[in-house]
mmCIF file of C-alpha atoms in Angstrom:
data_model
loop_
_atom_site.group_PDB
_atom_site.id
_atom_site.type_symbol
_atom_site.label_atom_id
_atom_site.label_comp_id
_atom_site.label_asym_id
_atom_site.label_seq_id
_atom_site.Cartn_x
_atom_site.Cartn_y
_atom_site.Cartn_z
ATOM 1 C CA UNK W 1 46.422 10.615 60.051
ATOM 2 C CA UNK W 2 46.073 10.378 56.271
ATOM 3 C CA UNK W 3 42.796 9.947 54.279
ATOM 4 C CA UNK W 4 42.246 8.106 51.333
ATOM 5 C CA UNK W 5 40.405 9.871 48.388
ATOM 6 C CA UNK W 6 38.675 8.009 45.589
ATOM 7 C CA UNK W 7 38.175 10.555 42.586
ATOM 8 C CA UNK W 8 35.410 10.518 40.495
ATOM 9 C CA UNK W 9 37.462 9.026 37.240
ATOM 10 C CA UNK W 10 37.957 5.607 39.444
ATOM 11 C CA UNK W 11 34.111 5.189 39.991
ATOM 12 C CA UNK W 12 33.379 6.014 36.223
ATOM 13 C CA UNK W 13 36.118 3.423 35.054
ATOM 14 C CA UNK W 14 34.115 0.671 37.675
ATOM 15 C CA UNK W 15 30.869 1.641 36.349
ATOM 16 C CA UNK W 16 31.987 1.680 32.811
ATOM 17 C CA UNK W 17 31.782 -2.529 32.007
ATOM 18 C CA UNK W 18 28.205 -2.411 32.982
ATOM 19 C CA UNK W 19 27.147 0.978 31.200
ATOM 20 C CA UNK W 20 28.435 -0.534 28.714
ATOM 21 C CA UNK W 21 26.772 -4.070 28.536
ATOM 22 C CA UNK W 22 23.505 -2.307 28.774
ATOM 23 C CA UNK W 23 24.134 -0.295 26.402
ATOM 24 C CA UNK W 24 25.256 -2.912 24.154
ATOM 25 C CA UNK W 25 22.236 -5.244 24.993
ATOM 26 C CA UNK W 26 19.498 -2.465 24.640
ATOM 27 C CA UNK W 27 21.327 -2.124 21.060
ATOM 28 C CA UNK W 28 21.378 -5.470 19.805
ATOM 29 C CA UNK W 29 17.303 -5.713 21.183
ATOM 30 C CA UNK W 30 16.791 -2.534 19.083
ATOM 31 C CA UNK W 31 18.582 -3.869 15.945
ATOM 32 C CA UNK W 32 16.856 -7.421 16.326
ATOM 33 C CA UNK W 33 13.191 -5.637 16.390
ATOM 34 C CA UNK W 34 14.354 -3.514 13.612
ATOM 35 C CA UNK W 35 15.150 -6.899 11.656
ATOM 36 C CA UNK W 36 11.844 -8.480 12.815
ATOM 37 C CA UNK W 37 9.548 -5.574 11.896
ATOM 38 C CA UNK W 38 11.261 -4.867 8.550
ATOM 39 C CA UNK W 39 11.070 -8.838 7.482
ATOM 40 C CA UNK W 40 6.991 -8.478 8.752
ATOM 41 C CA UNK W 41 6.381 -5.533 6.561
ATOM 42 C CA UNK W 42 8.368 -6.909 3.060
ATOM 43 C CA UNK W 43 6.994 -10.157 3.097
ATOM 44 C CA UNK W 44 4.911 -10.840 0.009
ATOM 45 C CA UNK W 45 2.005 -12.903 -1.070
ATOM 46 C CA UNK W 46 1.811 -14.432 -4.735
ATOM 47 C CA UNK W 47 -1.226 -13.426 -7.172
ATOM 48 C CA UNK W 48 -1.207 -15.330 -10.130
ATOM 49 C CA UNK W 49 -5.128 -15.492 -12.126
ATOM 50 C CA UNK W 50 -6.492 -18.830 -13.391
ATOM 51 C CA UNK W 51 -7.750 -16.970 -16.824
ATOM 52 C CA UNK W 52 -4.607 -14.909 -17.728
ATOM 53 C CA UNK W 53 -0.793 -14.598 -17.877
ATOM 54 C CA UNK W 54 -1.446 -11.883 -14.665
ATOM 55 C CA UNK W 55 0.545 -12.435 -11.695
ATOM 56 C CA UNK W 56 1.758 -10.346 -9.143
ATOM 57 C CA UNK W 57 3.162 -10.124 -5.199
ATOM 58 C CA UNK W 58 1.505 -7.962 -2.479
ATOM 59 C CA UNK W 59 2.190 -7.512 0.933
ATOM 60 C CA UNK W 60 1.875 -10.396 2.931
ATOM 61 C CA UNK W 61 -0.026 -8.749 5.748
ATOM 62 C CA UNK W 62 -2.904 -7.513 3.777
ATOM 63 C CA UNK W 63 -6.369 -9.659 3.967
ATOM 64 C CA UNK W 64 -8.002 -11.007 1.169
ATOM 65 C CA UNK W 65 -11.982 -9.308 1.304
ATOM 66 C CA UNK W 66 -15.383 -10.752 -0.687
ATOM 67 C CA UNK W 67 -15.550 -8.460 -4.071
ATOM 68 C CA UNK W 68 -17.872 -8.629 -6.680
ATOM 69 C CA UNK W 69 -17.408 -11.528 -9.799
ATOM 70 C CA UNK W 70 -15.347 -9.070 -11.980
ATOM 71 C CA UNK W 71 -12.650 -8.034 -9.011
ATOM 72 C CA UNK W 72 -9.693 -10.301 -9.652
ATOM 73 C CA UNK W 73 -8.312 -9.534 -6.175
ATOM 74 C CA UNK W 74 -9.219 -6.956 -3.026
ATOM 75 C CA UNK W 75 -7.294 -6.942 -0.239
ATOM 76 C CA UNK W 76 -6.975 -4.805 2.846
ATOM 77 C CA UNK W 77 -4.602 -3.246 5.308
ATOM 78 C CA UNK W 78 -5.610 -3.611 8.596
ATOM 79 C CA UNK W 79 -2.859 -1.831 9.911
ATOM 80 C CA UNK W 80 -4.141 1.276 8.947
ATOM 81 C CA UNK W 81 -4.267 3.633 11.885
ATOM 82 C CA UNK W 82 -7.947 4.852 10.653
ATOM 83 C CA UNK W 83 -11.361 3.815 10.566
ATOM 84 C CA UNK W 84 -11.453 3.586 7.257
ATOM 85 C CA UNK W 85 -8.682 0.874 5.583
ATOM 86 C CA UNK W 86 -6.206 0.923 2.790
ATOM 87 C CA UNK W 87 -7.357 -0.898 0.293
ATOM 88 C CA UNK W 88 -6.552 -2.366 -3.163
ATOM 89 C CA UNK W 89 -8.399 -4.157 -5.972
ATOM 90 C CA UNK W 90 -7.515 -5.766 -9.478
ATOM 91 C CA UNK W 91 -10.183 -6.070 -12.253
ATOM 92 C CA UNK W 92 -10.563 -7.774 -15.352
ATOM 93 C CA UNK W 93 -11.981 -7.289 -18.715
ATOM 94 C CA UNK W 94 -12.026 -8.655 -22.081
ATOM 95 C CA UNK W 95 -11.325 -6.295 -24.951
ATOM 96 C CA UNK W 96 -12.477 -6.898 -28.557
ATOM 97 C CA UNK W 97 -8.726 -7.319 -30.650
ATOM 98 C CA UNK W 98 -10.390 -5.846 -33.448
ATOM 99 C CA UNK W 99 -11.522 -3.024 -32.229
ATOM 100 C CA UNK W 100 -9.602 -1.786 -29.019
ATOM 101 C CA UNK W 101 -10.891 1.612 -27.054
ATOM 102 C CA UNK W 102 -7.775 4.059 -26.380
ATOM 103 C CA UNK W 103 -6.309 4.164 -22.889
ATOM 104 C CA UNK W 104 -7.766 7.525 -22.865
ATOM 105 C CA UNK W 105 -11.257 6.352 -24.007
ATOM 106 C CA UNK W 106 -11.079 3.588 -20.714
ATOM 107 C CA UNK W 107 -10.100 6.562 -18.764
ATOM 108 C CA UNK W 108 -12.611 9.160 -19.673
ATOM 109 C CA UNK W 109 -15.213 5.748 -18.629
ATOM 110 C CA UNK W 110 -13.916 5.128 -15.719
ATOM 111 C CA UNK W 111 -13.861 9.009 -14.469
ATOM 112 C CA UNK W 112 -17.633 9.101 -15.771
ATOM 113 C CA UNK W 113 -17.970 5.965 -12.846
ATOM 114 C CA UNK W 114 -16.212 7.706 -10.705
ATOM 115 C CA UNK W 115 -18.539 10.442 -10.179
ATOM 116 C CA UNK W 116 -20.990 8.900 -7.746
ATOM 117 C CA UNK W 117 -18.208 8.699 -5.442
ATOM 118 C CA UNK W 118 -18.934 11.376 -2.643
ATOM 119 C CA UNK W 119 -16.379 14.574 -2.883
ATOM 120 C CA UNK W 120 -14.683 13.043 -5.890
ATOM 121 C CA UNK W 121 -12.327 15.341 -7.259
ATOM 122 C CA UNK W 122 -10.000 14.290 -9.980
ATOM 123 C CA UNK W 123 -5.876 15.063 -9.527
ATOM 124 C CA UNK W 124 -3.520 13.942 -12.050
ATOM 125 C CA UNK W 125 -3.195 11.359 -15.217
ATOM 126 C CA UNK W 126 0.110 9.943 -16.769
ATOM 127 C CA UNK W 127 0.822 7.355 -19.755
ATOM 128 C CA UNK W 128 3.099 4.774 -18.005
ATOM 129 C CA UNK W 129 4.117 1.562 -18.647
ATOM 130 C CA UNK W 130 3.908 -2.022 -16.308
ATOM 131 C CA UNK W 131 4.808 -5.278 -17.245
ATOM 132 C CA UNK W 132 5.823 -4.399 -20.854
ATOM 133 C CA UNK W 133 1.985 -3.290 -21.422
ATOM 134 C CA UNK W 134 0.635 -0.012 -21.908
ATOM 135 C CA UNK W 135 -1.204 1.599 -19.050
ATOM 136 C CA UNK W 136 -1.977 5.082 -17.846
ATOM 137 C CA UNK W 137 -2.102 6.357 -14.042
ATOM 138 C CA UNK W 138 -4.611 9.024 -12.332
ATOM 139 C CA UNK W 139 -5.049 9.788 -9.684
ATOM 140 C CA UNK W 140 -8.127 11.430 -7.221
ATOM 141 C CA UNK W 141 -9.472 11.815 -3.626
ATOM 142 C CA UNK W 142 -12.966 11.541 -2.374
ATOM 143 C CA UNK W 143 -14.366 11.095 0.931
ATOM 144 C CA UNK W 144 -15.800 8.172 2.783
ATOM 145 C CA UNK W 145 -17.971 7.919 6.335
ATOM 146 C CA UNK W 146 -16.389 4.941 7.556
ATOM 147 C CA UNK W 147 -19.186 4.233 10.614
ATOM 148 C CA UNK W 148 -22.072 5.287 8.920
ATOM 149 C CA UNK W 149 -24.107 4.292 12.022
ATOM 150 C CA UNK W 150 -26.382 6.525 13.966
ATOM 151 C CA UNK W 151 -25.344 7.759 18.020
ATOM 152 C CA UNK W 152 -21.305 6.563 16.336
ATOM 153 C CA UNK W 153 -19.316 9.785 16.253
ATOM 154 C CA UNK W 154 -17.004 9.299 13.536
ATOM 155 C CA UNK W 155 -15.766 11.600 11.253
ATOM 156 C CA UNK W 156 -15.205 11.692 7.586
ATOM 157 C CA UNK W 157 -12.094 10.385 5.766
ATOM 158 C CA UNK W 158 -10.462 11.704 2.903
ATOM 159 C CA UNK W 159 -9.184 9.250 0.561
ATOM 160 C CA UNK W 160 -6.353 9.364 -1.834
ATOM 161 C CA UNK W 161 -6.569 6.791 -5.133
ATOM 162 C CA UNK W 162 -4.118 5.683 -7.207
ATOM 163 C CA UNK W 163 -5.002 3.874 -10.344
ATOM 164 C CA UNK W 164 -3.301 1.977 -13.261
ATOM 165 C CA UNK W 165 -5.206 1.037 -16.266
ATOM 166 C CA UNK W 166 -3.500 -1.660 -18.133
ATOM 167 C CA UNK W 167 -4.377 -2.970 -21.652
ATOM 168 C CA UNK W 168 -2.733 -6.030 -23.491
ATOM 169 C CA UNK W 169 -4.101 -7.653 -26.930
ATOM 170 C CA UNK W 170 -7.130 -8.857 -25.134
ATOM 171 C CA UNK W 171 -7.525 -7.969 -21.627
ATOM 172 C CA UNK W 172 -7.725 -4.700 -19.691
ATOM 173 C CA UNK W 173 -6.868 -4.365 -16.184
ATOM 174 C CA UNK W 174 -8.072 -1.806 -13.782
ATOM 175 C CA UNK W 175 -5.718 -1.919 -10.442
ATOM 176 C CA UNK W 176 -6.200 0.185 -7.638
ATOM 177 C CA UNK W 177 -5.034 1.754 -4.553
ATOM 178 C CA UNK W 178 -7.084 3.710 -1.849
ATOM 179 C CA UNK W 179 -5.532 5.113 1.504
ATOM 180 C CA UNK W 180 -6.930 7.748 4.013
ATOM 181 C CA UNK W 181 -4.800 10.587 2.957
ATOM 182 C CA UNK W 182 -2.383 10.594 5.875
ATOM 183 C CA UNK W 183 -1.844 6.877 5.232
ATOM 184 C CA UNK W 184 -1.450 7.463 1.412
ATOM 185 C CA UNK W 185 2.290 7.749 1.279
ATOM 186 C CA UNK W 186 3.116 4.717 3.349
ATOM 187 C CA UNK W 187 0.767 2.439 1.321
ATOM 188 C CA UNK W 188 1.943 3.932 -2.447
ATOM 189 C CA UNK W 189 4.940 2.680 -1.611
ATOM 190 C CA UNK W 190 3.390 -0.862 -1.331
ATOM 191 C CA UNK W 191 1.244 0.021 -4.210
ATOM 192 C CA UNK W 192 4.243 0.855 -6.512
ATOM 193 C CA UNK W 193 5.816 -2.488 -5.605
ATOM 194 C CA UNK W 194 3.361 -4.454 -6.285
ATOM 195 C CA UNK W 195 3.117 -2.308 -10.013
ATOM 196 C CA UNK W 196 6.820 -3.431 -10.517
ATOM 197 C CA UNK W 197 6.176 -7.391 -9.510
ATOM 198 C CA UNK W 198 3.506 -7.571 -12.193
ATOM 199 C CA UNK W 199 3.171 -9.598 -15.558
ATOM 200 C CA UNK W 200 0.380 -9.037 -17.656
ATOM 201 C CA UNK W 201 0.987 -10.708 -20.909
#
């Protein structure tokens, strides 16, 4: 009586078509969210002020927020995975042509503001350049209690700030980025964008 054997290599080369179609499919869903989530996240918005050449793109999924008269823009990310938000803001102000302050001067101010901040501890500063203008970048960290509520257990955050202070013949601009510091890296890549997009003058 003979017996018929089916090795193992003839199963594998039946199974193989549909190993390989799901294979193929789970690929091409992978690639398509890849594509969706990387057109989300690189989709900008377009600043442009009603007082001054400035104009400028930022990400498309941060939320415009109430700011006071003098904030040109504020916007939040509320895809920050923390209580407290990433957040950046653009400011205006008028210089006198005939008697401009020195980057460093606007600085040293603005440093002097910063103090009230709780924790504020100053990092870094750097002349740079954006949109043709002069500017100069610090940077600093403070902390924030994001639910300052009572019986609300909630920690406090560390924030990271970046900021550029740009002067034309007329206008300063104060534009600034602040992140929880584990978000900081993610959202000064944004932030550096959004430095290269802009005209001031």
């Amino acid at each position: 009586m003979s017996e018929v054997t089916r090795s193992e290599p003839v199963y594998r080369l039946r199974m193989w078509p549909k190993d390989v179609g799901v294979a193929l499919v789970t690929l091409l869903l992978l690639l398509a969210g890849g594509l969706v989530m990387l057109t989300t996240t690189t989709r900008t918005r377009d600043f442009q002020d009603d007082q001054s050449p400035l104009r400028f793109a930022y990400p498309a999924t941060w939320i415009s927020v109430a700011a006071p008269p003098d904030v040109l823009l504020a916007v939040v990310d509320p895809a920050t995975p923390s209580a407290a938000k990433t957040t950046m803001s653009v400011e205006g102000r008028p210089l006198d042509p005939a008697s401009p302050p020195t980057l460093q001067t606007l600085l040293d101010r603005r440093v002097e503001q910063r103090q009230q901040l709780t924790g504020y501890h100053f990092l870094s500063e750097a002349e740079s350049e954006v949109g043709g203008a002069r500017a100069i970048v610090s940077e600093y960290a403070y902390v924030v209690q994001p639910i300052d509520e009572p019986r609300r257990a909630s920690l406090p955050v560390v924030m990271q700030a970046r900021e550029y202070i740009i002067v034309t013949a007329d206008q300063s601009y104060y534009v600034t980025l602040a992140a929880p510091e584990p978000a900081y890296q993610r959202a000064s890549r944004h932030f550096e964008r959004v430095i290269r997009s802009m005209v001031v003058q």
